[in-house]
Short mmCIF file of C-alpha atoms in Angstrom, two decimals:
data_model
loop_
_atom_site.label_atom_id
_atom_site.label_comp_id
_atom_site.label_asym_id
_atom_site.label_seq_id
_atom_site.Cartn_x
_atom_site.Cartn_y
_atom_site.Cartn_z
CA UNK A 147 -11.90 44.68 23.92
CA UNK A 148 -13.30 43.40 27.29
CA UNK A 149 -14.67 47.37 27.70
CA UNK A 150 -16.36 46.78 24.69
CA UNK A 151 -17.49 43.21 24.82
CA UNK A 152 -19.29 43.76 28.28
CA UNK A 153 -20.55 47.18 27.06
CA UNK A 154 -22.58 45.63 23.97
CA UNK A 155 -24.04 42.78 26.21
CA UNK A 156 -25.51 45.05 28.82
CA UNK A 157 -27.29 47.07 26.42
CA UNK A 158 -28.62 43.77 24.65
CA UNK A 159 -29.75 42.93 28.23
CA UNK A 160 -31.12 46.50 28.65
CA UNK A 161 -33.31 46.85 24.95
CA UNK A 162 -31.76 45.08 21.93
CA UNK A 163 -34.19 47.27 19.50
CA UNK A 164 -32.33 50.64 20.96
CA UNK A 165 -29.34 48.92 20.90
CA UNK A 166 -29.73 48.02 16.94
CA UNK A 167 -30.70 51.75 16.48
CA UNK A 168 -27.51 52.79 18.39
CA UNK A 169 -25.52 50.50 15.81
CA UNK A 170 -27.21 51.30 12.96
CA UNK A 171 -24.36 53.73 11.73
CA UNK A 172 -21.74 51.02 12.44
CA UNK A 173 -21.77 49.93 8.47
CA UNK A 174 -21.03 53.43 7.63
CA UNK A 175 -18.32 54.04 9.86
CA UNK A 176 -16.43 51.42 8.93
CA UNK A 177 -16.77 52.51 4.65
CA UNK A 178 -15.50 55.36 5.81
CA UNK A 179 -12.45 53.86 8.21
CA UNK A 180 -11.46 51.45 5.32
CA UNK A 181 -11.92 53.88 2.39
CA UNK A 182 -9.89 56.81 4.04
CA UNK A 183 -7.34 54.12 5.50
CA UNK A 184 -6.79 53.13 1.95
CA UNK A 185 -5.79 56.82 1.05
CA UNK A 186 -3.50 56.94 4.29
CA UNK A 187 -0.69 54.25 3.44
CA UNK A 188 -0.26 56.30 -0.28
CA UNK A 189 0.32 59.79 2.11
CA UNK A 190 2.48 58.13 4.93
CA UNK A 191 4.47 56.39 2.14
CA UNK A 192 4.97 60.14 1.10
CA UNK A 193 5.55 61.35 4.35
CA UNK A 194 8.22 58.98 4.73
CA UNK A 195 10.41 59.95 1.49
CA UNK A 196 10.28 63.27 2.46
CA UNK A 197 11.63 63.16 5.38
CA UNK A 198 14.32 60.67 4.14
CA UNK A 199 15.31 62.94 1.59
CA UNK A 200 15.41 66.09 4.02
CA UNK A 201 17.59 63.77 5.67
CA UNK A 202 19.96 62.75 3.12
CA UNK A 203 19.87 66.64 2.14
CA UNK A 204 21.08 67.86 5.90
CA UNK A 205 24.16 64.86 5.44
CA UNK A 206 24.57 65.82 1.80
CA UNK A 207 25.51 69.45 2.74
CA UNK A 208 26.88 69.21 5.78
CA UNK A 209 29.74 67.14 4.42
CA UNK A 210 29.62 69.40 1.37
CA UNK A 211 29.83 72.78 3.47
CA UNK A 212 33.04 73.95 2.19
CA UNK A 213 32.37 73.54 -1.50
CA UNK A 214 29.02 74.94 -0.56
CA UNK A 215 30.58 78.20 1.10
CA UNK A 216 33.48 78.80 -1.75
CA UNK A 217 30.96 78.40 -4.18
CA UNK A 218 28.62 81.00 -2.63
CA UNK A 219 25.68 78.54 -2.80
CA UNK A 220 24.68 79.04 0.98
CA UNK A 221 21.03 81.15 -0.66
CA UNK A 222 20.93 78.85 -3.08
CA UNK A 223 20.89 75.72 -0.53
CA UNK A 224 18.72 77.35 2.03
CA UNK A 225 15.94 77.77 -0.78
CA UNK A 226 16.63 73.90 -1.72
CA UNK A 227 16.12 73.17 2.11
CA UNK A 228 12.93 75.45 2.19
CA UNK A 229 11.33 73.46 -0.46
CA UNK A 230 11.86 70.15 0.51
CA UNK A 231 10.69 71.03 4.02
CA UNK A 232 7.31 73.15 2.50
CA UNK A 233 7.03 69.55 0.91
CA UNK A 234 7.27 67.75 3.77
CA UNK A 235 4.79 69.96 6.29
CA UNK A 236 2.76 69.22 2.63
CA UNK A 237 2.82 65.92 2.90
CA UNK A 238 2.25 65.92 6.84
CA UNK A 239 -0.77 67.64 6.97
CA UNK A 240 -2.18 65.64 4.05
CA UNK A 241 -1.35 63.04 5.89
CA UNK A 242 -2.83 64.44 9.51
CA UNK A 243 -6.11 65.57 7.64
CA UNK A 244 -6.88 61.86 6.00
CA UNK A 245 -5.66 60.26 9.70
CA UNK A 246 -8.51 62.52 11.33
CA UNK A 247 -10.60 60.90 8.29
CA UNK A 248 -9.86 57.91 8.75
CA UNK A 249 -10.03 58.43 12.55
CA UNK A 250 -12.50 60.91 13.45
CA UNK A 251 -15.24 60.65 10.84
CA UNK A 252 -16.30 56.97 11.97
CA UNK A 253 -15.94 58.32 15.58
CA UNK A 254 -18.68 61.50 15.10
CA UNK A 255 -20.94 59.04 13.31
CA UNK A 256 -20.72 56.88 15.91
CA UNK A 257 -21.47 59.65 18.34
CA UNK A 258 -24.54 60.87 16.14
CA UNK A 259 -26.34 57.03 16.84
CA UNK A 260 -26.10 58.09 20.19
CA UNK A 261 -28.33 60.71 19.42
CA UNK A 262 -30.41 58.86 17.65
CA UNK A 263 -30.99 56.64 20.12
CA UNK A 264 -31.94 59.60 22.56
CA UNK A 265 -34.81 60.60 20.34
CA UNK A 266 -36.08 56.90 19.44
CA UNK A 267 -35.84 55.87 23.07
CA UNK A 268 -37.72 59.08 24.40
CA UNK A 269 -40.39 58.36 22.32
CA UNK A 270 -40.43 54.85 23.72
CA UNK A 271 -40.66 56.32 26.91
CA UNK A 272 -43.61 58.23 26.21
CA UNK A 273 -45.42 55.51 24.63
CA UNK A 274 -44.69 53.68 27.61
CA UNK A 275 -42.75 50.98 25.86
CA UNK A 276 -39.86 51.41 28.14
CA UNK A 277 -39.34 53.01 30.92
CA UNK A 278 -37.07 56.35 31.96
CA UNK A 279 -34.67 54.25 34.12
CA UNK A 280 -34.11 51.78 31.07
CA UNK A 281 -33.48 54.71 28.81
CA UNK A 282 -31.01 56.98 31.21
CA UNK A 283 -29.48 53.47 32.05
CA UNK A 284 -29.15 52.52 27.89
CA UNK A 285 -27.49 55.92 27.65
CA UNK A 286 -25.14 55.75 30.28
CA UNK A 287 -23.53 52.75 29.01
CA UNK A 288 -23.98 53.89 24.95
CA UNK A 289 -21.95 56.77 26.13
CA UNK A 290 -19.27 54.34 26.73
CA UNK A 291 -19.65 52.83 23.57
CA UNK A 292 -17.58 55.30 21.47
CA UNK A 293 -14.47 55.36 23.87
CA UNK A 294 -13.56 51.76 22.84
CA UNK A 295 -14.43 51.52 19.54
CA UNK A 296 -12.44 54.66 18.50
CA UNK A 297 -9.76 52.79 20.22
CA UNK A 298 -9.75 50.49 17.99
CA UNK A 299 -10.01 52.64 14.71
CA UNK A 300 -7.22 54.54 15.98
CA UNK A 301 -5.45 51.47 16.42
CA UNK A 302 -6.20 50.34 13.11
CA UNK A 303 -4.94 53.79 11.57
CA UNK A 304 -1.61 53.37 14.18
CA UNK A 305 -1.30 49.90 12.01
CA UNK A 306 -1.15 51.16 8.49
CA UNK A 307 1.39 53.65 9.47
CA UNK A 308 3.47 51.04 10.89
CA UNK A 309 2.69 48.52 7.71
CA UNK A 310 4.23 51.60 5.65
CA UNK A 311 7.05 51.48 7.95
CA UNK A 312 7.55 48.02 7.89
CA UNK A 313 7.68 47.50 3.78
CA UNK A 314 10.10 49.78 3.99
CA UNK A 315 12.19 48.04 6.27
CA UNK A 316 11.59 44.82 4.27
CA UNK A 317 12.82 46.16 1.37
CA UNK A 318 16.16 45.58 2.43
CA UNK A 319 15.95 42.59 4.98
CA UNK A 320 14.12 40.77 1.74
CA UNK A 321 17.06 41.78 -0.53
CA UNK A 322 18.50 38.96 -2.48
CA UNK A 323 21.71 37.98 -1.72
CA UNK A 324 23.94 38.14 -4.60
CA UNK A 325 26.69 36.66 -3.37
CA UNK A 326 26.01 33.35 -1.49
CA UNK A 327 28.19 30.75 -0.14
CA UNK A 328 28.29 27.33 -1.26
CA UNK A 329 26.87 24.80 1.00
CA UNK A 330 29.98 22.51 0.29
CA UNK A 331 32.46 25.62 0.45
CA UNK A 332 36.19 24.48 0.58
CA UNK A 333 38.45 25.65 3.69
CA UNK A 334 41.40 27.46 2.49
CA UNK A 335 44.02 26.71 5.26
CA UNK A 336 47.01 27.52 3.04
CA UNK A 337 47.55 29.84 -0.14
CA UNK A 338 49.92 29.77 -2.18
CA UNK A 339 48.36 32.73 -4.39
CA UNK A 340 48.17 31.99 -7.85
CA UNK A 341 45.04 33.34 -9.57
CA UNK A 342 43.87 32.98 -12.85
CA UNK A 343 40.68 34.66 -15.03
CA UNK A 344 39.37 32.29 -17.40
CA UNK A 345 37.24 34.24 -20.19
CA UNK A 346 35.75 36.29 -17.49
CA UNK A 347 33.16 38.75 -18.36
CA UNK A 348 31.07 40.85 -15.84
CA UNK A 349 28.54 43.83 -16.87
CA UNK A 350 26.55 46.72 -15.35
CA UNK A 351 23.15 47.93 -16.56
CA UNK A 352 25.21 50.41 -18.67
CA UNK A 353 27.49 47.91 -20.74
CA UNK A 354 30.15 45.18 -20.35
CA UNK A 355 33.02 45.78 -17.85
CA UNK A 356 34.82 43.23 -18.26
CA UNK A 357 34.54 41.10 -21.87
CA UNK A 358 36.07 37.60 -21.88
CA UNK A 359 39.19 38.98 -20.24
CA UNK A 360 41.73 35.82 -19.21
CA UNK A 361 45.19 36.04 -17.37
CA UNK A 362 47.13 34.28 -14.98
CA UNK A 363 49.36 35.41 -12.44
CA UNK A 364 52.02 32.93 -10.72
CA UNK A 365 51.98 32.64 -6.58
CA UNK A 366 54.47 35.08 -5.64
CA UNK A 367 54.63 37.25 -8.68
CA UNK A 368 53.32 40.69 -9.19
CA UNK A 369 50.70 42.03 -11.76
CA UNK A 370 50.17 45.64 -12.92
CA UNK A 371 46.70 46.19 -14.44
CA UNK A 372 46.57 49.20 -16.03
CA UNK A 373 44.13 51.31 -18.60
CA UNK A 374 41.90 54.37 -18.90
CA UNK A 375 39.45 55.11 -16.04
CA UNK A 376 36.26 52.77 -16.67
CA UNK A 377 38.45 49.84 -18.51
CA UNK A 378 37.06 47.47 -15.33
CA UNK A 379 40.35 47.81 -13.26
CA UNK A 380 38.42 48.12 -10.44
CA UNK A 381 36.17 45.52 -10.82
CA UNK A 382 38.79 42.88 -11.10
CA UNK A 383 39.25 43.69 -7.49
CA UNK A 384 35.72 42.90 -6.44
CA UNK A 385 35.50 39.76 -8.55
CA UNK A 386 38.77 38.52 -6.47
CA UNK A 387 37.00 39.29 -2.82
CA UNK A 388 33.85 37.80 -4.51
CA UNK A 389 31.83 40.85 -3.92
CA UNK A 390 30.99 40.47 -7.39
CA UNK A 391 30.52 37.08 -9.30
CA UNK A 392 30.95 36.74 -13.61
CA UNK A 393 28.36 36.96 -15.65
CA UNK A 394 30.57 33.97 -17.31
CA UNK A 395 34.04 32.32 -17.22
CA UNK A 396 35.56 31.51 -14.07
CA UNK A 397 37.87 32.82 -11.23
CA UNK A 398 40.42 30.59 -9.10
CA UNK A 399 43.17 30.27 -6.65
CA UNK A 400 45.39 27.80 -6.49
CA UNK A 401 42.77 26.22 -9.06
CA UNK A 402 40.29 26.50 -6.82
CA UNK A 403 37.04 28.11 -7.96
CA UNK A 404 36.28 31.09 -5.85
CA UNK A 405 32.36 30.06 -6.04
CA UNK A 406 33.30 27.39 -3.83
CA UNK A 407 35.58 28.62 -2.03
CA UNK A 408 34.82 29.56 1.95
CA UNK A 409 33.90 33.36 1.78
CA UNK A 410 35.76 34.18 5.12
CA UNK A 411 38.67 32.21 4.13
CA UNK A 412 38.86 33.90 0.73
CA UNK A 413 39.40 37.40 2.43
CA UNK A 414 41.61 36.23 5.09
CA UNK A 415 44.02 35.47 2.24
CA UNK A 416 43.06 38.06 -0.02
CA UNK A 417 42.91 41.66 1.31
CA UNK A 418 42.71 45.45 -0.90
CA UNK A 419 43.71 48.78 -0.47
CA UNK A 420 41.51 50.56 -1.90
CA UNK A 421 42.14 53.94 -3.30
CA UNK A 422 39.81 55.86 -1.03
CA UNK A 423 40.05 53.46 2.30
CA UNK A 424 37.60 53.38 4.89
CA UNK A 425 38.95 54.13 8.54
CA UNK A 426 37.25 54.22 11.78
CA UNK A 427 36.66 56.72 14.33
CA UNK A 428 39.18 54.97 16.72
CA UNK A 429 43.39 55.40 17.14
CA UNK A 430 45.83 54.67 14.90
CA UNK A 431 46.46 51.40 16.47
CA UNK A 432 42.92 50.32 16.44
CA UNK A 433 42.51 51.21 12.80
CA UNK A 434 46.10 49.42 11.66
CA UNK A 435 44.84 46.20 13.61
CA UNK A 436 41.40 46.13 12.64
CA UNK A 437 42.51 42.86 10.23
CA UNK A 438 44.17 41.47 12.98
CA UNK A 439 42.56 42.41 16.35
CA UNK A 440 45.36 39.87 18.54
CA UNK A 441 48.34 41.60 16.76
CA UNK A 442 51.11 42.84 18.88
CA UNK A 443 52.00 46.06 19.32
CA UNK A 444 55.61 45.54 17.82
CA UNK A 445 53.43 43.68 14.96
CA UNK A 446 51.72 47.10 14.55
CA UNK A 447 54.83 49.26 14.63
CA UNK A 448 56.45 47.24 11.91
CA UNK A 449 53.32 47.27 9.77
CA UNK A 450 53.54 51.11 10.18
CA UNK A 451 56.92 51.40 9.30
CA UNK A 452 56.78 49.39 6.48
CA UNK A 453 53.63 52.19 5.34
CA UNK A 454 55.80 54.97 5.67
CA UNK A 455 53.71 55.51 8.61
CA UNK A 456 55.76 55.80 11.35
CA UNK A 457 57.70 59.70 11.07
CA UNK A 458 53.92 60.98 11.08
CA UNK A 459 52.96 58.85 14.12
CA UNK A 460 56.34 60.10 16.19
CA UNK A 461 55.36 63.60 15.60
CA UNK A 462 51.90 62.92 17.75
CA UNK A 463 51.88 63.36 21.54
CA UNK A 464 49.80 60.55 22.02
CA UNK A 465 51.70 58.32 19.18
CA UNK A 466 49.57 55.73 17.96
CA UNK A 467 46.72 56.20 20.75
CA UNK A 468 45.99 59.26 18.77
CA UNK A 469 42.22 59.17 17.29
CA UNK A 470 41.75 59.77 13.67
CA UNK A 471 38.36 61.51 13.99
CA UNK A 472 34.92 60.72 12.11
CA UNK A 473 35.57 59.04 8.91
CA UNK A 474 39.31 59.97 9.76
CA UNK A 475 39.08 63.57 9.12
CA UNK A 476 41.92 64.69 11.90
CA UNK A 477 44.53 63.07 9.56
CA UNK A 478 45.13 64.14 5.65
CA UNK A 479 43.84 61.83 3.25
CA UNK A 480 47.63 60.33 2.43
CA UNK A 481 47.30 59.66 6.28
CA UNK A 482 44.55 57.53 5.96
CA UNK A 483 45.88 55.63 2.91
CA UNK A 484 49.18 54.54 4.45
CA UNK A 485 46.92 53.51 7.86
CA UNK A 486 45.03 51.22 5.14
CA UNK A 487 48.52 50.01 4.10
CA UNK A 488 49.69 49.20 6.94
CA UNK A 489 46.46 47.68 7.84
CA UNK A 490 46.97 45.31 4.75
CA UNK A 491 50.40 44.70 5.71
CA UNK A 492 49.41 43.59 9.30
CA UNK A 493 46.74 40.94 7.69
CA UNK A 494 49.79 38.95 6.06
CA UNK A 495 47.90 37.95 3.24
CA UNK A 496 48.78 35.67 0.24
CA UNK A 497 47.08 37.92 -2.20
CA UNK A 498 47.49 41.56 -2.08
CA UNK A 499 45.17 44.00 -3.96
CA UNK A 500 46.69 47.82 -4.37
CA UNK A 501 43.68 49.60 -5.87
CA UNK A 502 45.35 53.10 -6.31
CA UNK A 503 47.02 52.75 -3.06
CA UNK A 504 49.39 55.48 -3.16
CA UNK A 505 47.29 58.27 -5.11
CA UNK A 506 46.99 60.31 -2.19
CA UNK A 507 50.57 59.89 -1.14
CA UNK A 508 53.58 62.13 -2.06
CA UNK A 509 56.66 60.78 -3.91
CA UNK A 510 58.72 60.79 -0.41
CA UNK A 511 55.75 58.85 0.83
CA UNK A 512 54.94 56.71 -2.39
CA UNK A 513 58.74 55.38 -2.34
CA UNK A 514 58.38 54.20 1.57
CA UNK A 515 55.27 51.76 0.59
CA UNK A 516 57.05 50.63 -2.37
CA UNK A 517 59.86 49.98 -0.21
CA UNK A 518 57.78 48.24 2.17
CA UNK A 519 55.98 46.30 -0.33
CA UNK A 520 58.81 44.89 -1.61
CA UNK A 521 60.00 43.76 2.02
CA UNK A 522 57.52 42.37 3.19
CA UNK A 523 55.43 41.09 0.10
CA UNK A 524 58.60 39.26 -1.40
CA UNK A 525 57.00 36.02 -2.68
CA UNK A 526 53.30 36.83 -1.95
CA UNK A 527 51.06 37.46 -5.15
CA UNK A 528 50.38 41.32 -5.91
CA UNK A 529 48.19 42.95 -7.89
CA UNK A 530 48.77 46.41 -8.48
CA UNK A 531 45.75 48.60 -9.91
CA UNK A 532 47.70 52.22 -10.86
CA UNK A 533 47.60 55.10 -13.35
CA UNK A 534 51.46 55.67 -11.99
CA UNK A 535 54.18 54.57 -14.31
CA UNK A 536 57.12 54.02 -11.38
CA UNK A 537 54.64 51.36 -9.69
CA UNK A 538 53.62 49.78 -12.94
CA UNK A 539 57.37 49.25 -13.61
CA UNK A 540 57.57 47.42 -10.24
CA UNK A 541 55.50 44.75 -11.63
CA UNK A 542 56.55 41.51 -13.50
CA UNK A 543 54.12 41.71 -15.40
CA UNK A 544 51.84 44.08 -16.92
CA UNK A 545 48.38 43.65 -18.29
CA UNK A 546 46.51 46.88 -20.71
CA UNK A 547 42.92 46.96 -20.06
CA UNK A 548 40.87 49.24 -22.94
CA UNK A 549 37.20 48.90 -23.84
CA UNK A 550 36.74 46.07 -21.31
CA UNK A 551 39.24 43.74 -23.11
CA UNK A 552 43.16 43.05 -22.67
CA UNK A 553 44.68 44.63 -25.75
CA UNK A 554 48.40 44.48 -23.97
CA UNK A 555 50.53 41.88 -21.76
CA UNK A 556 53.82 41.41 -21.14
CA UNK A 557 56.62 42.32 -19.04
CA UNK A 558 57.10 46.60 -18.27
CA UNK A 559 60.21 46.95 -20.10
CA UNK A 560 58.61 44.91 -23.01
CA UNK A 561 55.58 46.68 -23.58
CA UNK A 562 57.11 50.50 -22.98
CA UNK A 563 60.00 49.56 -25.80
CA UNK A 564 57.21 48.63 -28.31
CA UNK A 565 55.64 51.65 -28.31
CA UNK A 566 51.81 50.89 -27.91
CA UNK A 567 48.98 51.57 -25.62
CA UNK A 568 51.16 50.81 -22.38
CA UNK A 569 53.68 53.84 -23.26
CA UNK A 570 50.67 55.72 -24.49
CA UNK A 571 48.96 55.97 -20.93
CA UNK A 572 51.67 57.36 -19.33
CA UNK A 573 52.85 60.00 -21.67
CA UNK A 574 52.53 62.97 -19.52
CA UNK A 575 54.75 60.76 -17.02
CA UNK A 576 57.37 59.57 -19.97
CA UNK A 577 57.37 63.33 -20.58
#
């Protein structure tokens, strides 16, 4: 800018009419700078999806690789690949071609005043209207006119790339938050853990989930929710860790409601297993105490036991020190379901959520969490979320979910001796 500033006063000093005939192009540059610029955003906006979705392609089959290779799809995949990158070089040199447009063009018109002003100030010279050291001395500094100001166009182009950039980016930071905390949230310091629904209903885009659906379940008792897959078992468990508020009715512990409840006392007090668990790329140890980074080690080695855990970790050189790999792929997937257990077991909660916890597991295996569970759960609320029959029957109660509703409840023994949708599920299990 200061280049620029002290270039354009000099060669006002110097002759302002050359100096007008130098700029006289300026007008047209910048059409041309703002109506390519325009056209630029709509091709980097394109540049950028494809080159998201060549990345989500690359993760996508790389974690897919074996279904990929016994499926004899590895042609079939590299012609997927070639097309989405043939789209992407597409959409790059598009994109190059309307930058140089955007760029370039106002530059070379700029450079054409210069020659402009060579002809109309050597015809000044010969009429004697200037002389030749004014005119070599006007070109020497309109040479160094273009430098600067195709700085700045390029700048401007460098900013609309970034502006695409940057939407992007505040598409997620500008997210609404769904689930917010109440300004007066309540600190839960104890729990007793007894929940009740309240004609709670909850729906996706696709239909109700969940359709004025009540129940209670006493601190220190144990619920089985059971049903077909899509009855909303699942989403019970969100709307209890609030990741998910009703569309209507209401949700409490201890007869508090969870909207005003304190969000990180909520899921001190109420933790999941979820049927597919999440573990990091850390040891065994790290991963069982994530809940509860101060926990002992003896603290550890009893939650482990208590998951079954412990006859897999004694077979391991390095015991629980041993890493479970990226998205815990050194250890089988029962593995990483009874680390989640044990995790839970760790946390001590008030409220514990079993979302499928011991589908992976074998029977051996399933009968060493039950075991656990019933040690060191006694008198802590339970919900368990199975399509098994021997953990339903663990439960004192026992809730049917069908078609978003509750169309059984009652106690195991109850429901399987009057012959209705509760005996009906498990059939191939009876059998």
């Amino acid at each position: 800018m200061l280049f620029l500033i002290g270039t354009v006063a000099i060669l006002l000093m110097l002759d302002w009419r050359l100096f007008l005939v130098g700029v006289a192009v300026m007008p047209l540059s910048l059409w041309a700078l703002v109506h390519y610029r325009r056209r630029l955003e709509g091709r980097i906006q394109l540049l950028r999806e494809c080159s998201a979705d060549i990345g989500n392609f690359l993760i996508e089959t790389i974690q897919g690789v074996k279904l990929i290779v016994t499926s004899n799809a590895q042609e079939r995949e590299v012609d997927r690949f070639r097309a989405k990158n043939d789209a992407f070089i597409d959409a790059l040199m598009r994109m190059r071609w309307l930058g140089y447009m955007s760029g370039g063009l106002p530059g070379l018109l700029i450079s054409a005043g210069t020659a402009v002003v060579f002809l109309y100030g050597g015809s000044q010279v010969i009429n004697g209207a200037i002389t030749l050291g004014t005119l070599v001395t006007f070109m020497a500094y309109q040479m160094r006119l273009p430098a600067p100001v195709q700085g700045l166009m390029g700048l401007y182009t460098n900013l609309a790339t970034a502006r695409v950039s940057l939407r992007r980016v505040h598409e997620i930071l500008d997210a609404e938050v769904e689930i917010v905390e109440a300004p007066d949230a309540v600190a839960l310091t104890e729990v007793a853990g007894s929940i009740r629904f309240d004609d709670v209903s909850f729906a996706f885009d696709r239909g109700p989930v969940l359709d004025d659906v009540s129940f209670h379940v006493p601190a220190g008792s144990t619920l089985a929710v059971v049903g077909p897959s899509g009855a909303g078992k699942s989403t019970i468990v969100d709307l209890l860790l609030r990741h998910l508020d009703p569309d209507a009715g209401a949700i409490s512990l201890d007869g508090h409601d969870l909207r005003g409840l304190s969000l990180a006392d909520l899921r001190r007090h109420v933790v999941v297993v979820e049927q597919e668990p999440f573990v990091f790329h850390a040891t065994i140890a790290e991963n069982v105490r994530y809940g509860r980074p101060e926990a002992s080690d003896d603290e550890v080695a009893a939650a482990a036991r208590s998951a079954g855990l412990d006859s897999f970790i004694e077979q391991l050189p390095e015991g629980f020190d041993t890493e479970v790999g990226e998205r815990g792929m050194a250890v089988s997937a029962g593995e990483r379901q009874r680390i989640a257990v044990a995790r839970a077991f760790l946390a001590d909660p008030a409220v514990l959520l079993l979302d499928e916890a011991t589908a992976s597991l074998d029977p051996v295996s399933e009968q060493q969490v039950i075991a656990g569970y019933e040690a060191i759960m006694q008198g802590r609320t339970t919900i368990l979320i199975s399509h098994r029959l021997d953990m339903a029957r663990q439960a004192d109660r026992v809730i049917v979910l069908d078609d978003a509703r509750i169309v059984e409840q009652g106690a195991p023994s109850q429901l399987w001796d009057a012959g209705g949708a509760f005996p009906r599920l498990f059939v191939g299990a009876a059998q």
